[in-house]
Amino acid sequence: MTKLVTDVICPFCGTLCDDLEIEVSDDGKKVTGVYNACAIGAEKFLHSAAADRVTRPRMQQADGSYKEVSYDEAVEYAARVLANAKKPLMYGWSSTSCEAQSKGHEIAELVGAVVDNTATVCHGSTLIALQDVGIPSCTLGEIKNRADRILFWGCNPAHAHPRHMSRYSIFPRGFFTGKGHKGRKMIVVDPRVTDTAKLADVHLQVEQGRDYELLSALRVAIRGNKLPDVVAGIRKERIYEAADLLKSGRFGIIFFGMGVTQSLGKNHNIDEAIMLTKDLNDYTKFSIMAMRGHYNVTGSGEVLGWQYGYPFCVDLSRGFARYNPGETSSNDLLVRGEVDAVFVIGSDPGAHFPISSVRKIAELPSVAVDPHITPTTEISKLHVPVAFVGVEVAGCCYRMDNVPIESRKVVEPPEGMLTDEEFLERVLQRVKELKAEQGAAAAAAKGKVTA
């Protein structure tokens, strides 16, 4: 007989929906049904029961094929790669728990690695803007209960965050938003006519890469100053209409995505969006929030922030923390050939990095820790499958509004499979042993030279 586990956290996107119900087999080993999740979230739970799931580490052979190895052999290989490297890159961390992230950072300190997360290719520019001008933000709960003006800029939650609009931003009835979507006005800024844009009251179809001009024009319109006839491909009447709509609400929010963080202007776009939010607060209450993708990319930035003071691109190779995006970011290091080993966990750079960086990962000693077979695992020298965080192991994760939530364990992992944290702990202990051996050998060699 099956049983139902309620109030489960979805470990897919930054929305971290917390109302899932998971049906599991009576022995607690298999997911048999998923309720309340979007299609992508449901697939993540159901994949844990896939018949073709890889359950043991695989080492790449000379001919490109893979041979199954034990976890002991995988720990030994990963520890030696990291201990022998002069400057390894430890990348990812966005689809694992805060506990595993912290354990991995201990290894990074010992081996002098560069620690970077997926923000480097998505919301890194947002984090830089936050350091420049700060951010007036709020929680998703406040948006559900208070917001009557919603602006989506450069994002498409209908596809990327499928339950965002139904749980928090557009459709739900809140304490002060009892009419649900009928009491809200929705503006979308996007060069494409997306499924989100089709639902909007106002769609500003900005010309590609001209977000900064439109943000500046909105600031001018809000103050009632004159605009040129057309800005960023949009007639001034539409811009004044959008500005009046934003000012007329009781509480508003700007959600922004990679369509603006990765277009021309990058962090300066976000600087301007934050200043637009500040301007709107002269007329009503307004906040701004990034649409984070991986479910715990926010947590990775938080853990790095607590431990080193910087949210991504942290270089520990000199024995102290350095941070300089553009110099210490993953793609720049790979393209310049400045790292000699790559350790990937909780992400898939093989599917998202430029091909020049992917080729470099394929050439270097490399380890990919991931429960799935991905483009990254298929170019790495070692693939270590682990238990699914949020499905087969619990752990702390951060929602896109910086609220920490404890994810639940709903089924047992396959027998003998390690969790991320367990694998990293074993690698850490072995790296300590290898470093001690290297230190002793160096001291002995120095003694011989002196004698």
XYZ file of C-alpha atoms in Angstrom:
451
model
C 0.000 0.000 0.000
C 1.351 3.436 -0.881
C 1.626 6.376 1.515
C 1.415 10.129 0.905
C 4.145 12.559 2.048
C 2.786 16.126 2.266
C 4.327 19.622 2.430
C 7.311 18.578 0.305
C 9.690 21.212 -1.161
C 10.247 21.095 -4.928
C 14.011 21.062 -5.726
C 13.701 22.435 -9.262
C 13.618 26.252 -9.532
C 14.095 29.211 -7.201
C 10.374 29.370 -6.386
C 10.797 26.346 -4.076
C 7.078 25.456 -4.020
C 6.389 23.932 -0.599
C 2.988 22.301 -1.115
C 3.900 19.166 -3.064
C 2.397 15.814 -2.181
C 4.480 12.757 -3.063
C 3.099 9.229 -3.188
C 5.707 6.610 -2.261
C 5.698 2.823 -2.187
C 5.058 1.063 1.147
C 8.773 0.207 1.560
C 9.650 3.915 1.184
C 12.024 3.282 -1.738
C 10.129 4.454 -4.830
C 8.158 7.543 -5.899
C 4.901 6.397 -7.481
C 3.054 9.697 -7.867
C 3.599 13.477 -7.688
C 0.827 16.004 -6.992
C 0.736 19.849 -7.130
C 4.105 20.057 -8.952
C 4.742 21.536 -12.401
C 5.761 19.118 -15.173
C 9.480 19.779 -14.649
C 9.312 19.396 -10.867
C 7.304 16.179 -11.178
C 9.859 14.751 -13.596
C 12.653 15.453 -11.106
C 10.915 13.302 -8.472
C 9.921 10.552 -10.893
C 13.449 10.327 -12.356
C 14.676 9.021 -8.999
C 12.778 5.812 -9.810
C 14.027 5.543 -13.410
C 15.115 2.036 -14.399
C 18.176 3.325 -16.305
C 19.510 5.464 -13.468
C 23.278 5.284 -12.916
C 23.975 4.139 -9.349
C 27.754 3.658 -9.269
C 30.688 5.930 -10.273
C 32.054 5.656 -13.828
C 35.632 6.317 -14.986
C 36.328 7.390 -18.560
C 38.606 4.993 -20.470
C 41.174 5.782 -23.182
C 38.683 4.986 -25.950
C 36.055 7.329 -24.458
C 33.889 4.586 -22.985
C 33.089 4.414 -19.267
C 33.966 1.699 -16.753
C 32.150 1.281 -13.438
C 34.355 1.852 -10.390
C 33.750 1.774 -6.643
C 33.081 4.838 -4.493
C 36.481 4.207 -2.815
C 38.217 4.503 -6.199
C 36.162 7.599 -7.038
C 37.121 9.267 -3.734
C 40.807 8.444 -4.336
C 40.762 9.864 -7.888
C 38.911 13.054 -6.925
C 41.155 13.659 -3.897
C 44.369 13.176 -5.916
C 43.149 15.437 -8.730
C 42.402 18.233 -6.275
C 45.462 17.728 -4.031
C 47.893 17.629 -6.975
C 46.425 20.607 -8.847
C 48.039 24.039 -8.495
C 44.786 25.927 -9.132
C 41.650 23.762 -9.506
C 38.234 25.164 -10.395
C 35.356 23.947 -8.184
C 32.187 24.977 -10.007
C 28.412 24.557 -9.611
C 26.852 24.168 -6.137
C 23.423 25.494 -7.206
C 21.509 22.186 -7.093
C 22.790 20.885 -3.807
C 22.270 21.726 -0.140
C 23.957 24.467 1.890
C 25.516 21.741 4.050
C 27.226 20.179 1.012
C 28.324 23.613 -0.231
C 30.003 24.358 3.095
C 31.777 20.990 3.085
C 33.050 21.597 -0.448
C 34.449 24.974 0.558
C 36.609 23.250 3.195
C 38.213 21.240 0.385
C 38.643 24.397 -1.692
C 40.528 26.113 1.140
C 42.891 23.132 1.523
C 43.752 22.871 -2.181
C 43.675 26.592 -3.070
C 40.770 26.347 -5.523
C 38.581 28.902 -7.222
C 34.956 28.431 -6.063
C 32.334 29.657 -8.503
C 28.624 29.001 -8.914
C 26.085 29.243 -11.747
C 25.436 32.930 -11.006
C 28.569 33.558 -13.062
C 26.512 32.878 -16.246
C 23.092 34.158 -15.078
C 22.566 36.598 -12.189
C 26.202 37.446 -11.460
C 25.556 40.906 -12.863
C 22.643 41.220 -10.397
C 24.943 40.482 -7.479
C 27.421 43.112 -8.697
C 24.597 45.673 -8.971
C 23.450 44.837 -5.431
C 26.935 45.646 -4.186
C 26.839 48.923 -6.155
C 23.499 50.373 -5.038
C 21.775 47.927 -2.617
C 18.287 46.539 -3.233
C 14.788 47.305 -1.900
C 13.197 43.849 -1.805
C 10.594 41.778 0.043
C 9.365 38.174 0.320
C 7.173 36.211 -2.071
C 4.558 36.066 0.706
C 4.307 39.869 0.753
C 3.814 39.860 -3.015
C 0.996 37.323 -2.764
C -0.751 39.309 -0.021
C -0.101 42.904 -1.133
C 1.130 43.390 -4.703
C -1.306 44.836 -7.255
C 1.327 45.895 -9.845
C 3.580 43.162 -11.282
C 6.329 43.929 -13.795
C 8.179 40.998 -15.426
C 11.316 42.244 -17.217
C 13.374 39.880 -19.412
C 11.893 36.699 -17.974
C 9.248 34.157 -18.912
C 7.906 32.508 -15.731
C 5.194 30.669 -17.681
C 7.971 28.319 -18.815
C 11.000 28.879 -16.546
C 9.166 29.106 -13.181
C 5.868 27.384 -14.065
C 4.058 27.849 -10.706
C 5.400 31.311 -9.853
C 2.361 33.169 -11.205
C -0.172 30.764 -9.688
C 1.401 30.591 -6.212
C 2.738 34.098 -5.618
C 2.590 36.798 -8.254
C -0.541 36.928 -10.469
C -3.381 34.513 -9.723
C -3.529 33.797 -5.943
C -5.871 35.632 -3.596
C -3.961 37.217 -0.725
C -4.849 39.058 2.488
C -5.036 42.444 0.719
C -5.475 41.029 -2.805
C -8.765 39.193 -2.403
C -9.725 39.498 -6.060
C -6.647 37.575 -7.244
C -5.582 38.364 -10.798
C -8.642 40.634 -11.307
C -7.152 43.088 -8.823
C -3.661 43.070 -10.338
C -2.148 44.782 -13.362
C 0.630 42.989 -15.193
C 3.330 44.580 -17.368
C 5.842 42.522 -19.368
C 8.999 43.907 -20.978
C 10.380 41.444 -23.502
C 11.471 41.603 -27.175
C 9.609 38.315 -27.706
C 5.885 37.616 -27.570
C 6.194 34.949 -24.876
C 3.388 33.041 -23.183
C 3.875 35.377 -20.199
C 3.636 38.444 -22.455
C 0.337 37.140 -23.901
C -1.198 37.384 -20.395
C -0.014 40.958 -19.766
C -2.160 44.110 -19.572
C 0.757 45.974 -21.150
C 3.519 44.363 -23.222
C 6.468 46.651 -23.984
C 8.259 44.924 -26.866
C 11.677 46.479 -26.307
C 14.313 46.242 -29.020
C 16.909 43.573 -28.276
C 19.706 44.878 -26.006
C 18.145 48.294 -25.335
C 16.838 47.633 -21.823
C 18.976 50.399 -20.307
C 17.389 53.040 -22.564
C 13.871 51.891 -21.700
C 14.625 51.772 -17.955
C 15.950 55.338 -18.165
C 12.899 56.418 -20.183
C 10.552 54.994 -17.549
C 12.404 56.979 -14.868
C 11.937 60.124 -16.972
C 8.234 59.354 -17.571
C 7.580 58.711 -13.884
C 8.845 62.212 -13.105
C 6.618 63.651 -15.829
C 9.500 64.917 -17.978
C 9.615 64.918 -21.785
C 10.623 61.886 -23.862
C 11.603 61.493 -27.535
C 8.835 60.112 -29.764
C 10.333 56.608 -29.719
C 12.681 54.987 -27.160
C 14.086 51.446 -27.595
C 11.495 50.783 -30.299
C 8.505 51.852 -28.149
C 6.382 54.958 -28.695
C 6.424 57.471 -25.826
C 2.655 57.193 -25.269
C 3.083 53.523 -24.285
C 5.920 54.398 -21.914
C 3.850 57.129 -20.209
C 0.941 54.646 -19.970
C 3.170 52.045 -18.280
C 4.658 54.658 -15.912
C 1.182 55.845 -14.833
C 0.062 52.246 -14.300
C 3.064 51.526 -12.057
C 2.596 54.728 -10.015
C -1.125 54.141 -9.496
C -0.760 50.873 -7.559
C -0.644 50.344 -3.792
C 2.263 47.873 -3.854
C 4.367 46.805 -6.838
C 7.225 44.472 -7.676
C 9.734 44.241 -10.534
C 10.791 40.671 -11.334
C 13.744 40.461 -13.712
C 15.516 37.595 -15.444
C 18.421 36.745 -17.693
C 16.885 38.661 -20.589
C 18.107 41.809 -18.865
C 21.077 40.545 -16.794
C 22.814 39.095 -19.856
C 21.843 41.696 -22.463
C 23.945 44.780 -23.313
C 24.662 46.800 -20.192
C 24.533 43.778 -17.818
C 24.964 44.992 -14.197
C 24.317 48.595 -15.257
C 20.835 47.501 -16.396
C 20.175 46.209 -12.883
C 21.612 49.379 -11.346
C 19.047 51.324 -13.377
C 16.201 48.919 -12.530
C 16.958 49.324 -8.819
C 16.999 53.125 -9.230
C 13.642 52.872 -11.064
C 12.315 51.017 -8.013
C 13.675 53.788 -5.779
C 11.939 56.420 -7.936
C 8.616 54.575 -7.751
C 8.839 54.609 -3.953
C 8.328 58.385 -4.150
C 4.748 57.618 -5.261
C 3.870 54.173 -3.858
C 5.479 51.084 -2.300
C 7.694 49.156 -4.745
C 10.231 46.286 -4.534
C 12.462 44.377 -6.949
C 13.543 40.718 -7.083
C 15.701 38.504 -9.311
C 14.090 35.409 -10.849
C 16.698 32.866 -9.721
C 16.873 29.642 -11.708
C 18.525 26.695 -9.907
C 16.658 25.964 -6.690
C 19.606 26.700 -4.374
C 21.773 29.115 -6.355
C 20.709 31.766 -3.837
C 21.950 29.486 -1.039
C 25.332 29.087 -2.711
C 25.749 32.870 -2.763
C 24.669 33.055 0.881
C 27.103 30.360 2.077
C 30.003 31.886 0.129
C 29.020 35.274 1.551
C 29.075 34.062 5.165
C 32.405 32.298 4.744
C 34.385 34.618 2.435
C 32.405 37.833 1.987
C 31.717 37.327 -1.742
C 28.783 35.534 -3.457
C 30.601 33.915 -6.438
C 33.966 33.857 -8.299
C 35.936 33.384 -5.033
C 39.640 32.713 -5.632
C 41.358 30.952 -2.692
C 44.579 30.080 -4.553
C 46.661 32.688 -2.676
C 45.593 31.510 0.765
C 42.986 34.246 1.203
C 39.725 35.116 -0.565
C 39.897 37.262 -3.711
C 36.940 38.315 -5.868
C 37.136 39.933 -9.260
C 34.459 38.843 -11.791
C 35.981 38.905 -15.256
C 39.286 37.663 -13.818
C 38.258 35.007 -11.272
C 35.088 33.822 -13.073
C 34.956 30.293 -14.493
C 34.834 31.003 -18.219
C 37.625 33.572 -18.057
C 39.847 31.126 -16.152
C 39.106 28.272 -18.567
C 39.596 30.353 -21.725
C 42.923 31.713 -20.420
C 44.057 28.211 -19.382
C 44.646 29.284 -15.757
C 43.146 26.221 -14.056
C 44.607 22.715 -14.196
C 41.682 20.630 -12.879
C 37.883 20.953 -12.773
C 35.452 19.678 -10.119
C 31.752 20.152 -10.938
C 28.838 19.517 -8.573
C 25.154 20.449 -8.788
C 25.239 22.006 -12.271
C 25.841 21.317 -15.946
C 28.432 23.659 -17.516
C 28.711 21.272 -20.476
C 25.225 22.384 -21.539
C 25.622 26.111 -20.786
C 29.257 27.221 -21.153
C 30.765 28.375 -24.477
C 32.241 25.528 -26.506
C 35.801 26.785 -25.923
C 35.319 26.351 -22.155
C 33.666 22.947 -22.592
C 36.614 21.725 -24.698
C 38.968 22.849 -21.930
C 37.016 20.891 -19.292
C 37.230 17.814 -21.531
C 41.049 18.151 -21.741
C 41.679 18.614 -17.992
C 41.484 16.106 -15.126
C 37.826 16.472 -14.201
C 35.159 15.165 -11.816
C 31.390 15.614 -12.231
C 29.162 14.874 -9.228
C 25.590 14.561 -10.464
C 22.711 12.051 -10.126
C 21.893 12.507 -13.844
C 23.797 11.770 -17.038
C 24.435 15.216 -18.520
C 26.708 16.768 -21.183
C 29.156 17.532 -18.331
C 29.272 13.962 -17.030
C 29.911 12.746 -20.590
C 33.088 14.825 -20.992
C 34.427 14.417 -17.446
C 37.082 11.848 -16.572
C 35.035 10.703 -13.558
C 31.257 10.751 -13.061
C 30.024 10.261 -9.492
C 26.252 9.681 -9.190
C 24.802 10.717 -5.826
C 21.442 10.776 -4.056
C 18.956 13.483 -5.148
C 18.981 16.405 -2.689
C 15.373 17.281 -1.838
C 14.135 13.818 -2.841
C 16.433 11.256 -1.204
C 18.237 13.490 1.277
C 17.147 16.578 3.239
C 19.056 19.837 3.368
C 18.821 23.612 3.675
C 18.114 25.651 0.551
C 17.286 29.318 -0.153
C 14.258 30.561 -2.100
C 14.693 33.377 -4.643
C 13.611 35.922 -1.982
C 16.458 34.792 0.332
C 14.187 32.825 2.670
C 15.914 29.613 3.917
C 13.788 26.463 3.769
C 14.567 22.921 4.917
C 13.859 20.451 2.112
C 12.433 17.036 2.975
C 13.577 13.500 2.298
C 10.730 11.461 0.794
C 12.369 8.173 -0.327
C 15.511 6.162 0.373
C 18.328 6.385 -2.203
C 19.452 3.169 -3.963
C 21.421 0.913 -1.613
C 25.053 1.911 -1.232
C 24.680 5.318 -2.943
C 26.336 8.290 -1.220
C 24.893 11.775 -0.743
C 26.750 14.895 -1.962
C 27.798 15.724 1.581
C 29.023 12.180 2.335
C 31.100 12.057 -0.856
C 32.617 15.489 -0.176
C 33.413 14.514 3.443
C 35.310 11.429 2.264
C 37.197 13.480 -0.345
C 38.018 16.076 2.320
C 39.519 13.479 4.660
C 41.599 11.955 1.862
C 42.812 15.400 0.703
C 43.991 16.096 4.261
C 46.009 12.852 4.228
C 47.528 13.612 0.826
C 48.420 17.165 1.838
C 50.100 15.837 4.991
C 52.121 13.389 2.874
C 53.084 16.169 0.458
C 54.141 18.381 3.372
C 56.277 15.627 4.896
C 57.899 14.842 1.543
C 58.677 18.531 0.965
C 60.205 18.848 4.456
C 62.330 15.759 3.893
C 63.563 17.059 0.539
C 64.423 20.418 2.102
C 66.380 18.631 4.873
C 68.477 16.726 2.302
C 69.322 19.912 0.409
C 70.333 21.692 3.645
C 72.547 18.775 4.728
